């Protein structure tokens, strides 16, 4: 068998892109969380999934609103990826970012590569996470650029290896 550390370390060998999940808090204000547990499910109908830990604020906000945004980060947004991975009370650094509003008010993180606006179609609780299946209702793209990546528990730029 293997222990939790071995499992975590093995999982870290899967290189991923990095997203920021955007939601609205209880006061209708934008809220963001860095996430790499994102996947496409199918093209028709357009469907994706994200896995959200129960200890996050984002989990409560998605439960309350039934909708969320997925913003795919580009390499230049590494600082933002690190910022939104912190607990809100620790987000004290001076990081610049702006939101736009999507059709139903879900925040769009400006300058990301891609934005998907999603409505929760279904969810599955497993352990301390919920898998949210999202119907993609709106898609926005910016000029293409290199994606931000995460691998081996760190930011990863294949061009620099
Ligand atoms: C690269 C990276 C990927 C992450 N992916 C996820 C994820 O997929 N799901 C999740 O629940 N937390 C993920 N996290 C942790 C959250 O970003 C972190 O717990 C955050 O503080 C939650 O914010 P919130 O409580 O304001 O929602 C990730 C962190 C990093 C650095």
PDB file of C-alpha atoms and ligand atoms in Angstrom:
ATOM      1  CA  UNK A   1       0.000   0.000   0.000  1.00  0.00           C
ATOM      2  CA  UNK A   2       0.960   3.663   0.060  1.00  0.00           C
ATOM      3  CA  UNK A   3       0.506   6.442   2.585  1.00  0.00           C
ATOM      4  CA  UNK A   4      -1.016   9.897   2.113  1.00  0.00           C
ATOM      5  CA  UNK A   5       2.375  11.542   1.426  1.00  0.00           C
ATOM      6  CA  UNK A   6       3.191   9.042  -1.308  1.00  0.00           C
ATOM      7  CA  UNK A   7      -0.250   9.535  -2.825  1.00  0.00           C
ATOM      8  CA  UNK A   8       0.098  13.341  -2.779  1.00  0.00           C
ATOM      9  CA  UNK A   9       3.567  13.127  -4.274  1.00  0.00           C
ATOM     10  CA  UNK A  10       2.397  10.778  -7.031  1.00  0.00           C
ATOM     11  CA  UNK A  11      -0.500  13.102  -7.875  1.00  0.00           C
ATOM     12  CA  UNK A  12       1.922  16.031  -8.091  1.00  0.00           C
ATOM     13  CA  UNK A  13       3.478  14.367 -11.147  1.00  0.00           C
ATOM     14  CA  UNK A  14       0.385  15.274 -13.145  1.00  0.00           C
ATOM     15  CA  UNK A  15       1.120  18.676 -14.719  1.00  0.00           C
ATOM     16  CA  UNK A  16      -1.943  20.901 -14.914  1.00  0.00           C
ATOM     17  CA  UNK A  17      -3.042  24.303 -16.018  1.00  0.00           C
ATOM     18  CA  UNK A  18      -4.286  26.664 -13.348  1.00  0.00           C
ATOM     19  CA  UNK A  19      -7.712  28.261 -13.048  1.00  0.00           C
ATOM     20  CA  UNK A  20      -9.375  30.727 -10.750  1.00  0.00           C
ATOM     21  CA  UNK A  21     -12.935  29.870  -9.776  1.00  0.00           C
ATOM     22  CA  UNK A  22     -15.018  33.038  -9.403  1.00  0.00           C
ATOM     23  CA  UNK A  23     -18.200  33.242  -7.364  1.00  0.00           C
ATOM     24  CA  UNK A  24     -20.356  35.776  -5.536  1.00  0.00           C
ATOM     25  CA  UNK A  25     -20.255  35.964  -1.739  1.00  0.00           C
ATOM     26  CA  UNK A  26     -23.255  36.503   0.600  1.00  0.00           C
ATOM     27  CA  UNK A  27     -23.163  40.217  -0.186  1.00  0.00           C
ATOM     28  CA  UNK A  28     -22.986  39.718  -3.922  1.00  0.00           C
ATOM     29  CA  UNK A  29     -19.305  40.688  -4.020  1.00  0.00           C
ATOM     30  CA  UNK A  30     -16.825  38.843  -6.271  1.00  0.00           C
ATOM     31  CA  UNK A  31     -14.799  36.069  -4.670  1.00  0.00           C
ATOM     32  CA  UNK A  32     -11.938  34.072  -6.226  1.00  0.00           C
ATOM     33  CA  UNK A  33     -10.069  30.856  -5.499  1.00  0.00           C
ATOM     34  CA  UNK A  34      -7.178  29.205  -7.321  1.00  0.00           C
ATOM     35  CA  UNK A  35      -8.015  25.675  -8.523  1.00  0.00           C
ATOM     36  CA  UNK A  36      -6.373  23.078 -10.722  1.00  0.00           C
ATOM     37  CA  UNK A  37      -8.960  20.321 -10.173  1.00  0.00           C
ATOM     38  CA  UNK A  38     -10.718  21.273 -13.411  1.00  0.00           C
ATOM     39  CA  UNK A  39     -11.597  19.093 -16.365  1.00  0.00           C
ATOM     40  CA  UNK A  40     -13.718  19.079 -19.467  1.00  0.00           C
ATOM     41  CA  UNK A  41     -16.456  16.437 -19.449  1.00  0.00           C
ATOM     42  CA  UNK A  42     -18.104  16.690 -22.851  1.00  0.00           C
ATOM     43  CA  UNK A  43     -18.444  19.053 -25.793  1.00  0.00           C
ATOM     44  CA  UNK A  44     -22.132  18.526 -26.459  1.00  0.00           C
ATOM     45  CA  UNK A  45     -23.662  19.792 -24.285  1.00  0.00           C
ATOM     46  CA  UNK A  46     -20.693  21.899 -23.140  1.00  0.00           C
ATOM     47  CA  UNK A  47     -19.894  20.545 -19.683  1.00  0.00           C
ATOM     48  CA  UNK A  48     -16.964  20.838 -17.279  1.00  0.00           C
ATOM     49  CA  UNK A  49     -16.205  19.871 -13.679  1.00  0.00           C
ATOM     50  CA  UNK A  50     -14.342  21.353 -10.748  1.00  0.00           C
ATOM     51  CA  UNK A  51     -13.541  19.813  -7.344  1.00  0.00           C
ATOM     52  CA  UNK A  52     -13.915  22.159  -4.399  1.00  0.00           C
ATOM     53  CA  UNK A  53     -12.779  21.478  -0.828  1.00  0.00           C
ATOM     54  CA  UNK A  54     -15.427  21.858   1.851  1.00  0.00           C
ATOM     55  CA  UNK A  55     -13.152  24.049   3.941  1.00  0.00           C
ATOM     56  CA  UNK A  56     -13.096  26.821   1.322  1.00  0.00           C
ATOM     57  CA  UNK A  57     -15.319  29.866   1.148  1.00  0.00           C
ATOM     58  CA  UNK A  58     -15.853  29.037  -2.508  1.00  0.00           C
ATOM     59  CA  UNK A  59     -17.653  25.834  -1.562  1.00  0.00           C
ATOM     60  CA  UNK A  60     -20.275  27.775   0.420  1.00  0.00           C
ATOM     61  CA  UNK A  61     -20.695  30.364  -2.313  1.00  0.00           C
ATOM     62  CA  UNK A  62     -21.178  27.773  -5.071  1.00  0.00           C
ATOM     63  CA  UNK A  63     -23.654  25.908  -2.851  1.00  0.00           C
ATOM     64  CA  UNK A  64     -25.601  29.141  -2.274  1.00  0.00           C
ATOM     65  CA  UNK A  65     -25.642  30.516  -5.787  1.00  0.00           C
ATOM     66  CA  UNK A  66     -25.562  27.404  -7.984  1.00  0.00           C
ATOM     67  CA  UNK A  67     -23.173  29.090 -10.389  1.00  0.00           C
ATOM     68  CA  UNK A  68     -19.504  29.860 -10.818  1.00  0.00           C
ATOM     69  CA  UNK A  69     -16.917  31.007 -13.323  1.00  0.00           C
ATOM     70  CA  UNK A  70     -13.727  29.248 -14.389  1.00  0.00           C
ATOM     71  CA  UNK A  71     -10.902  31.549 -15.516  1.00  0.00           C
ATOM     72  CA  UNK A  72      -7.885  29.885 -17.125  1.00  0.00           C
ATOM     73  CA  UNK A  73      -4.734  31.758 -16.077  1.00  0.00           C
ATOM     74  CA  UNK A  74      -1.839  32.705 -18.294  1.00  0.00           C
ATOM     75  CA  UNK A  75       1.823  32.613 -17.266  1.00  0.00           C
ATOM     76  CA  UNK A  76       1.901  36.323 -16.455  1.00  0.00           C
ATOM     77  CA  UNK A  77      -0.816  35.731 -13.844  1.00  0.00           C
ATOM     78  CA  UNK A  78       1.302  33.507 -11.563  1.00  0.00           C
ATOM     79  CA  UNK A  79       1.190  36.157  -8.837  1.00  0.00           C
ATOM     80  CA  UNK A  80      -2.611  36.093  -9.002  1.00  0.00           C
ATOM     81  CA  UNK A  81      -2.641  32.289  -8.857  1.00  0.00           C
ATOM     82  CA  UNK A  82      -0.579  32.440  -5.654  1.00  0.00           C
ATOM     83  CA  UNK A  83      -2.699  35.266  -4.253  1.00  0.00           C
ATOM     84  CA  UNK A  84      -6.039  33.506  -4.704  1.00  0.00           C
ATOM     85  CA  UNK A  85      -4.621  30.300  -3.201  1.00  0.00           C
ATOM     86  CA  UNK A  86      -4.311  32.133   0.136  1.00  0.00           C
ATOM     87  CA  UNK A  87      -7.092  32.327   2.665  1.00  0.00           C
ATOM     88  CA  UNK A  88      -8.924  35.637   2.182  1.00  0.00           C
ATOM     89  CA  UNK A  89      -7.573  37.037   5.490  1.00  0.00           C
ATOM     90  CA  UNK A  90      -4.004  36.403   4.251  1.00  0.00           C
ATOM     91  CA  UNK A  91      -4.487  38.153   0.906  1.00  0.00           C
ATOM     92  CA  UNK A  92      -2.631  41.214   2.061  1.00  0.00           C
ATOM     93  CA  UNK A  93      -0.122  41.707  -0.767  1.00  0.00           C
ATOM     94  CA  UNK A  94      -0.616  44.448  -3.275  1.00  0.00           C
ATOM     95  CA  UNK A  95      -1.787  42.505  -6.315  1.00  0.00           C
ATOM     96  CA  UNK A  96      -3.596  44.214  -9.139  1.00  0.00           C
ATOM     97  CA  UNK A  97      -6.636  42.595 -10.768  1.00  0.00           C
ATOM     98  CA  UNK A  98     -10.013  43.618 -12.104  1.00  0.00           C
ATOM     99  CA  UNK A  99     -13.355  41.956 -12.572  1.00  0.00           C
ATOM    100  CA  UNK A 100     -15.971  42.377 -15.258  1.00  0.00           C
ATOM    101  CA  UNK A 101     -19.518  41.126 -14.970  1.00  0.00           C
ATOM    102  CA  UNK A 102     -20.816  38.226 -17.024  1.00  0.00           C
ATOM    103  CA  UNK A 103     -24.412  37.908 -18.214  1.00  0.00           C
ATOM    104  CA  UNK A 104     -25.743  36.635 -14.871  1.00  0.00           C
ATOM    105  CA  UNK A 105     -23.331  38.538 -12.649  1.00  0.00           C
ATOM    106  CA  UNK A 106     -20.693  35.836 -12.162  1.00  0.00           C
ATOM    107  CA  UNK A 107     -17.362  37.708 -11.996  1.00  0.00           C
ATOM    108  CA  UNK A 108     -14.958  37.494 -14.929  1.00  0.00           C
ATOM    109  CA  UNK A 109     -11.287  37.823 -13.939  1.00  0.00           C
ATOM    110  CA  UNK A 110      -9.969  40.262 -16.543  1.00  0.00           C
ATOM    111  CA  UNK A 111      -6.994  39.268 -18.734  1.00  0.00           C
ATOM    112  CA  UNK A 112      -7.317  35.509 -18.158  1.00  0.00           C
ATOM    113  CA  UNK A 113      -6.941  33.288 -21.233  1.00  0.00           C
ATOM    114  CA  UNK A 114     -10.491  31.937 -21.098  1.00  0.00           C
ATOM    115  CA  UNK A 115     -13.617  32.431 -19.003  1.00  0.00           C
ATOM    116  CA  UNK A 116     -16.394  29.859 -18.716  1.00  0.00           C
ATOM    117  CA  UNK A 117     -19.631  30.852 -17.000  1.00  0.00           C
ATOM    118  CA  UNK A 118     -21.201  27.769 -15.485  1.00  0.00           C
ATOM    119  CA  UNK A 119     -24.447  26.721 -13.871  1.00  0.00           C
ATOM    120  CA  UNK A 120     -24.282  23.776 -11.482  1.00  0.00           C
ATOM    121  CA  UNK A 121     -25.939  20.809 -13.176  1.00  0.00           C
ATOM    122  CA  UNK A 122     -25.147  18.321 -10.463  1.00  0.00           C
ATOM    123  CA  UNK A 123     -22.746  17.625  -7.653  1.00  0.00           C
ATOM    124  CA  UNK A 124     -21.193  14.665  -5.937  1.00  0.00           C
ATOM    125  CA  UNK A 125     -19.779  14.808  -2.428  1.00  0.00           C
ATOM    126  CA  UNK A 126     -16.768  12.638  -1.865  1.00  0.00           C
ATOM    127  CA  UNK A 127     -14.642  12.850   1.289  1.00  0.00           C
ATOM    128  CA  UNK A 128     -13.889  16.503   1.990  1.00  0.00           C
ATOM    129  CA  UNK A 129     -14.548  17.703  -1.574  1.00  0.00           C
ATOM    130  CA  UNK A 130     -17.547  18.257  -3.813  1.00  0.00           C
ATOM    131  CA  UNK A 131     -17.311  17.628  -7.533  1.00  0.00           C
ATOM    132  CA  UNK A 132     -19.434  20.228  -9.329  1.00  0.00           C
ATOM    133  CA  UNK A 133     -20.569  19.457 -12.840  1.00  0.00           C
ATOM    134  CA  UNK A 134     -21.082  22.747 -14.640  1.00  0.00           C
ATOM    135  CA  UNK A 135     -23.118  23.502 -17.748  1.00  0.00           C
ATOM    136  CA  UNK A 136     -21.127  26.108 -19.666  1.00  0.00           C
ATOM    137  CA  UNK A 137     -23.470  28.970 -20.569  1.00  0.00           C
ATOM    138  CA  UNK A 138     -21.000  31.588 -21.750  1.00  0.00           C
ATOM    139  CA  UNK A 139     -17.455  31.563 -23.038  1.00  0.00           C
ATOM    140  CA  UNK A 140     -15.021  34.463 -23.374  1.00  0.00           C
ATOM    141  CA  UNK A 141     -11.503  34.371 -24.789  1.00  0.00           C
ATOM    142  CA  UNK A 142      -8.618  36.777 -24.713  1.00  0.00           C
ATOM    143  CA  UNK A 143      -5.619  36.931 -26.996  1.00  0.00           C
ATOM    144  CA  UNK A 144      -3.810  33.664 -26.704  1.00  0.00           C
ATOM    145  CA  UNK A 145      -0.683  33.370 -24.557  1.00  0.00           C
ATOM    146  CA  UNK A 146       1.233  30.730 -22.668  1.00  0.00           C
ATOM    147  CA  UNK A 147      -0.785  29.072 -19.893  1.00  0.00           C
ATOM    148  CA  UNK A 148       0.220  29.116 -16.244  1.00  0.00           C
ATOM    149  CA  UNK A 149       1.108  25.571 -15.159  1.00  0.00           C
ATOM    150  CA  UNK A 150       1.527  23.681 -11.889  1.00  0.00           C
ATOM    151  CA  UNK A 151       3.669  20.562 -11.502  1.00  0.00           C
ATOM    152  CA  UNK A 152       5.521  18.818  -8.674  1.00  0.00           C
ATOM    153  CA  UNK A 153       3.875  21.175  -6.147  1.00  0.00           C
ATOM    154  CA  UNK A 154       5.252  24.322  -7.838  1.00  0.00           C
ATOM    155  CA  UNK A 155       4.614  26.732 -10.691  1.00  0.00           C
ATOM    156  CA  UNK A 156       6.063  25.222 -13.821  1.00  0.00           C
ATOM    157  CA  UNK A 157       7.317  26.760 -17.043  1.00  0.00           C
ATOM    158  CA  UNK A 158       8.396  24.031 -19.525  1.00  0.00           C
ATOM    159  CA  UNK A 159      10.332  26.623 -21.536  1.00  0.00           C
ATOM    160  CA  UNK A 160      12.635  27.250 -18.570  1.00  0.00           C
ATOM    161  CA  UNK A 161      13.358  23.610 -17.648  1.00  0.00           C
TER     162      UNK A 161
HETATM  163  C1  LIG B   1      -2.089  25.377  -7.711  1.00  0.00           C
HETATM  164  C2  LIG B   1      -3.233  25.271  -6.707  1.00  0.00           C
HETATM  165  C3  LIG B   1      -4.355  24.563  -7.055  1.00  0.00           C
HETATM  166  C4  LIG B   1      -5.435  24.444  -6.160  1.00  0.00           C
HETATM  167  N1  LIG B   1      -6.533  23.727  -6.549  1.00  0.00           N
HETATM  168  C5  LIG B   1      -7.592  23.628  -5.728  1.00  0.00           C
HETATM  169  C6  LIG B   1      -8.756  22.926  -6.160  1.00  0.00           C
HETATM  170  O1  LIG B   1      -8.837  22.430  -7.284  1.00  0.00           O
HETATM  171  N2  LIG B   1      -9.804  22.832  -5.302  1.00  0.00           N
HETATM  172  C7  LIG B   1      -9.766  23.398  -4.044  1.00  0.00           C
HETATM  173  O2  LIG B   1     -10.754  23.275  -3.301  1.00  0.00           O
HETATM  174  N3  LIG B   1      -8.674  24.090  -3.610  1.00  0.00           N
HETATM  175  C8  LIG B   1      -7.595  24.225  -4.433  1.00  0.00           C
HETATM  176  N4  LIG B   1      -6.485  24.931  -4.029  1.00  0.00           N
HETATM  177  C9  LIG B   1      -6.480  25.556  -2.696  1.00  0.00           C
HETATM  178  C10 LIG B   1      -7.324  26.864  -2.640  1.00  0.00           C
HETATM  179  O3  LIG B   1      -6.893  27.778  -3.628  1.00  0.00           O
HETATM  180  C11 LIG B   1      -7.179  27.499  -1.243  1.00  0.00           C
HETATM  181  O4  LIG B   1      -7.652  26.618  -0.260  1.00  0.00           O
HETATM  182  C12 LIG B   1      -7.900  28.856  -1.117  1.00  0.00           C
HETATM  183  O5  LIG B   1      -7.402  29.515   0.044  1.00  0.00           O
HETATM  184  C13 LIG B   1      -9.411  28.735  -0.978  1.00  0.00           C
HETATM  185  O6  LIG B   1      -9.946  30.023  -0.986  1.00  0.00           O
HETATM  186  P1  LIG B   1     -11.379  30.377  -0.389  1.00  0.00           P
HETATM  187  O7  LIG B   1     -11.487  29.731   0.969  1.00  0.00           O
HETATM  188  O8  LIG B   1     -11.382  31.878  -0.304  1.00  0.00           O
HETATM  189  O9  LIG B   1     -12.426  29.867  -1.329  1.00  0.00           O
HETATM  190  C14 LIG B   1      -5.386  25.061  -4.885  1.00  0.00           C
HETATM  191  C15 LIG B   1      -4.230  25.783  -4.537  1.00  0.00           C
HETATM  192  C16 LIG B   1      -3.167  25.880  -5.439  1.00  0.00           C
HETATM  193  C17 LIG B   1      -1.925  26.666  -5.065  1.00  0.00           C
END
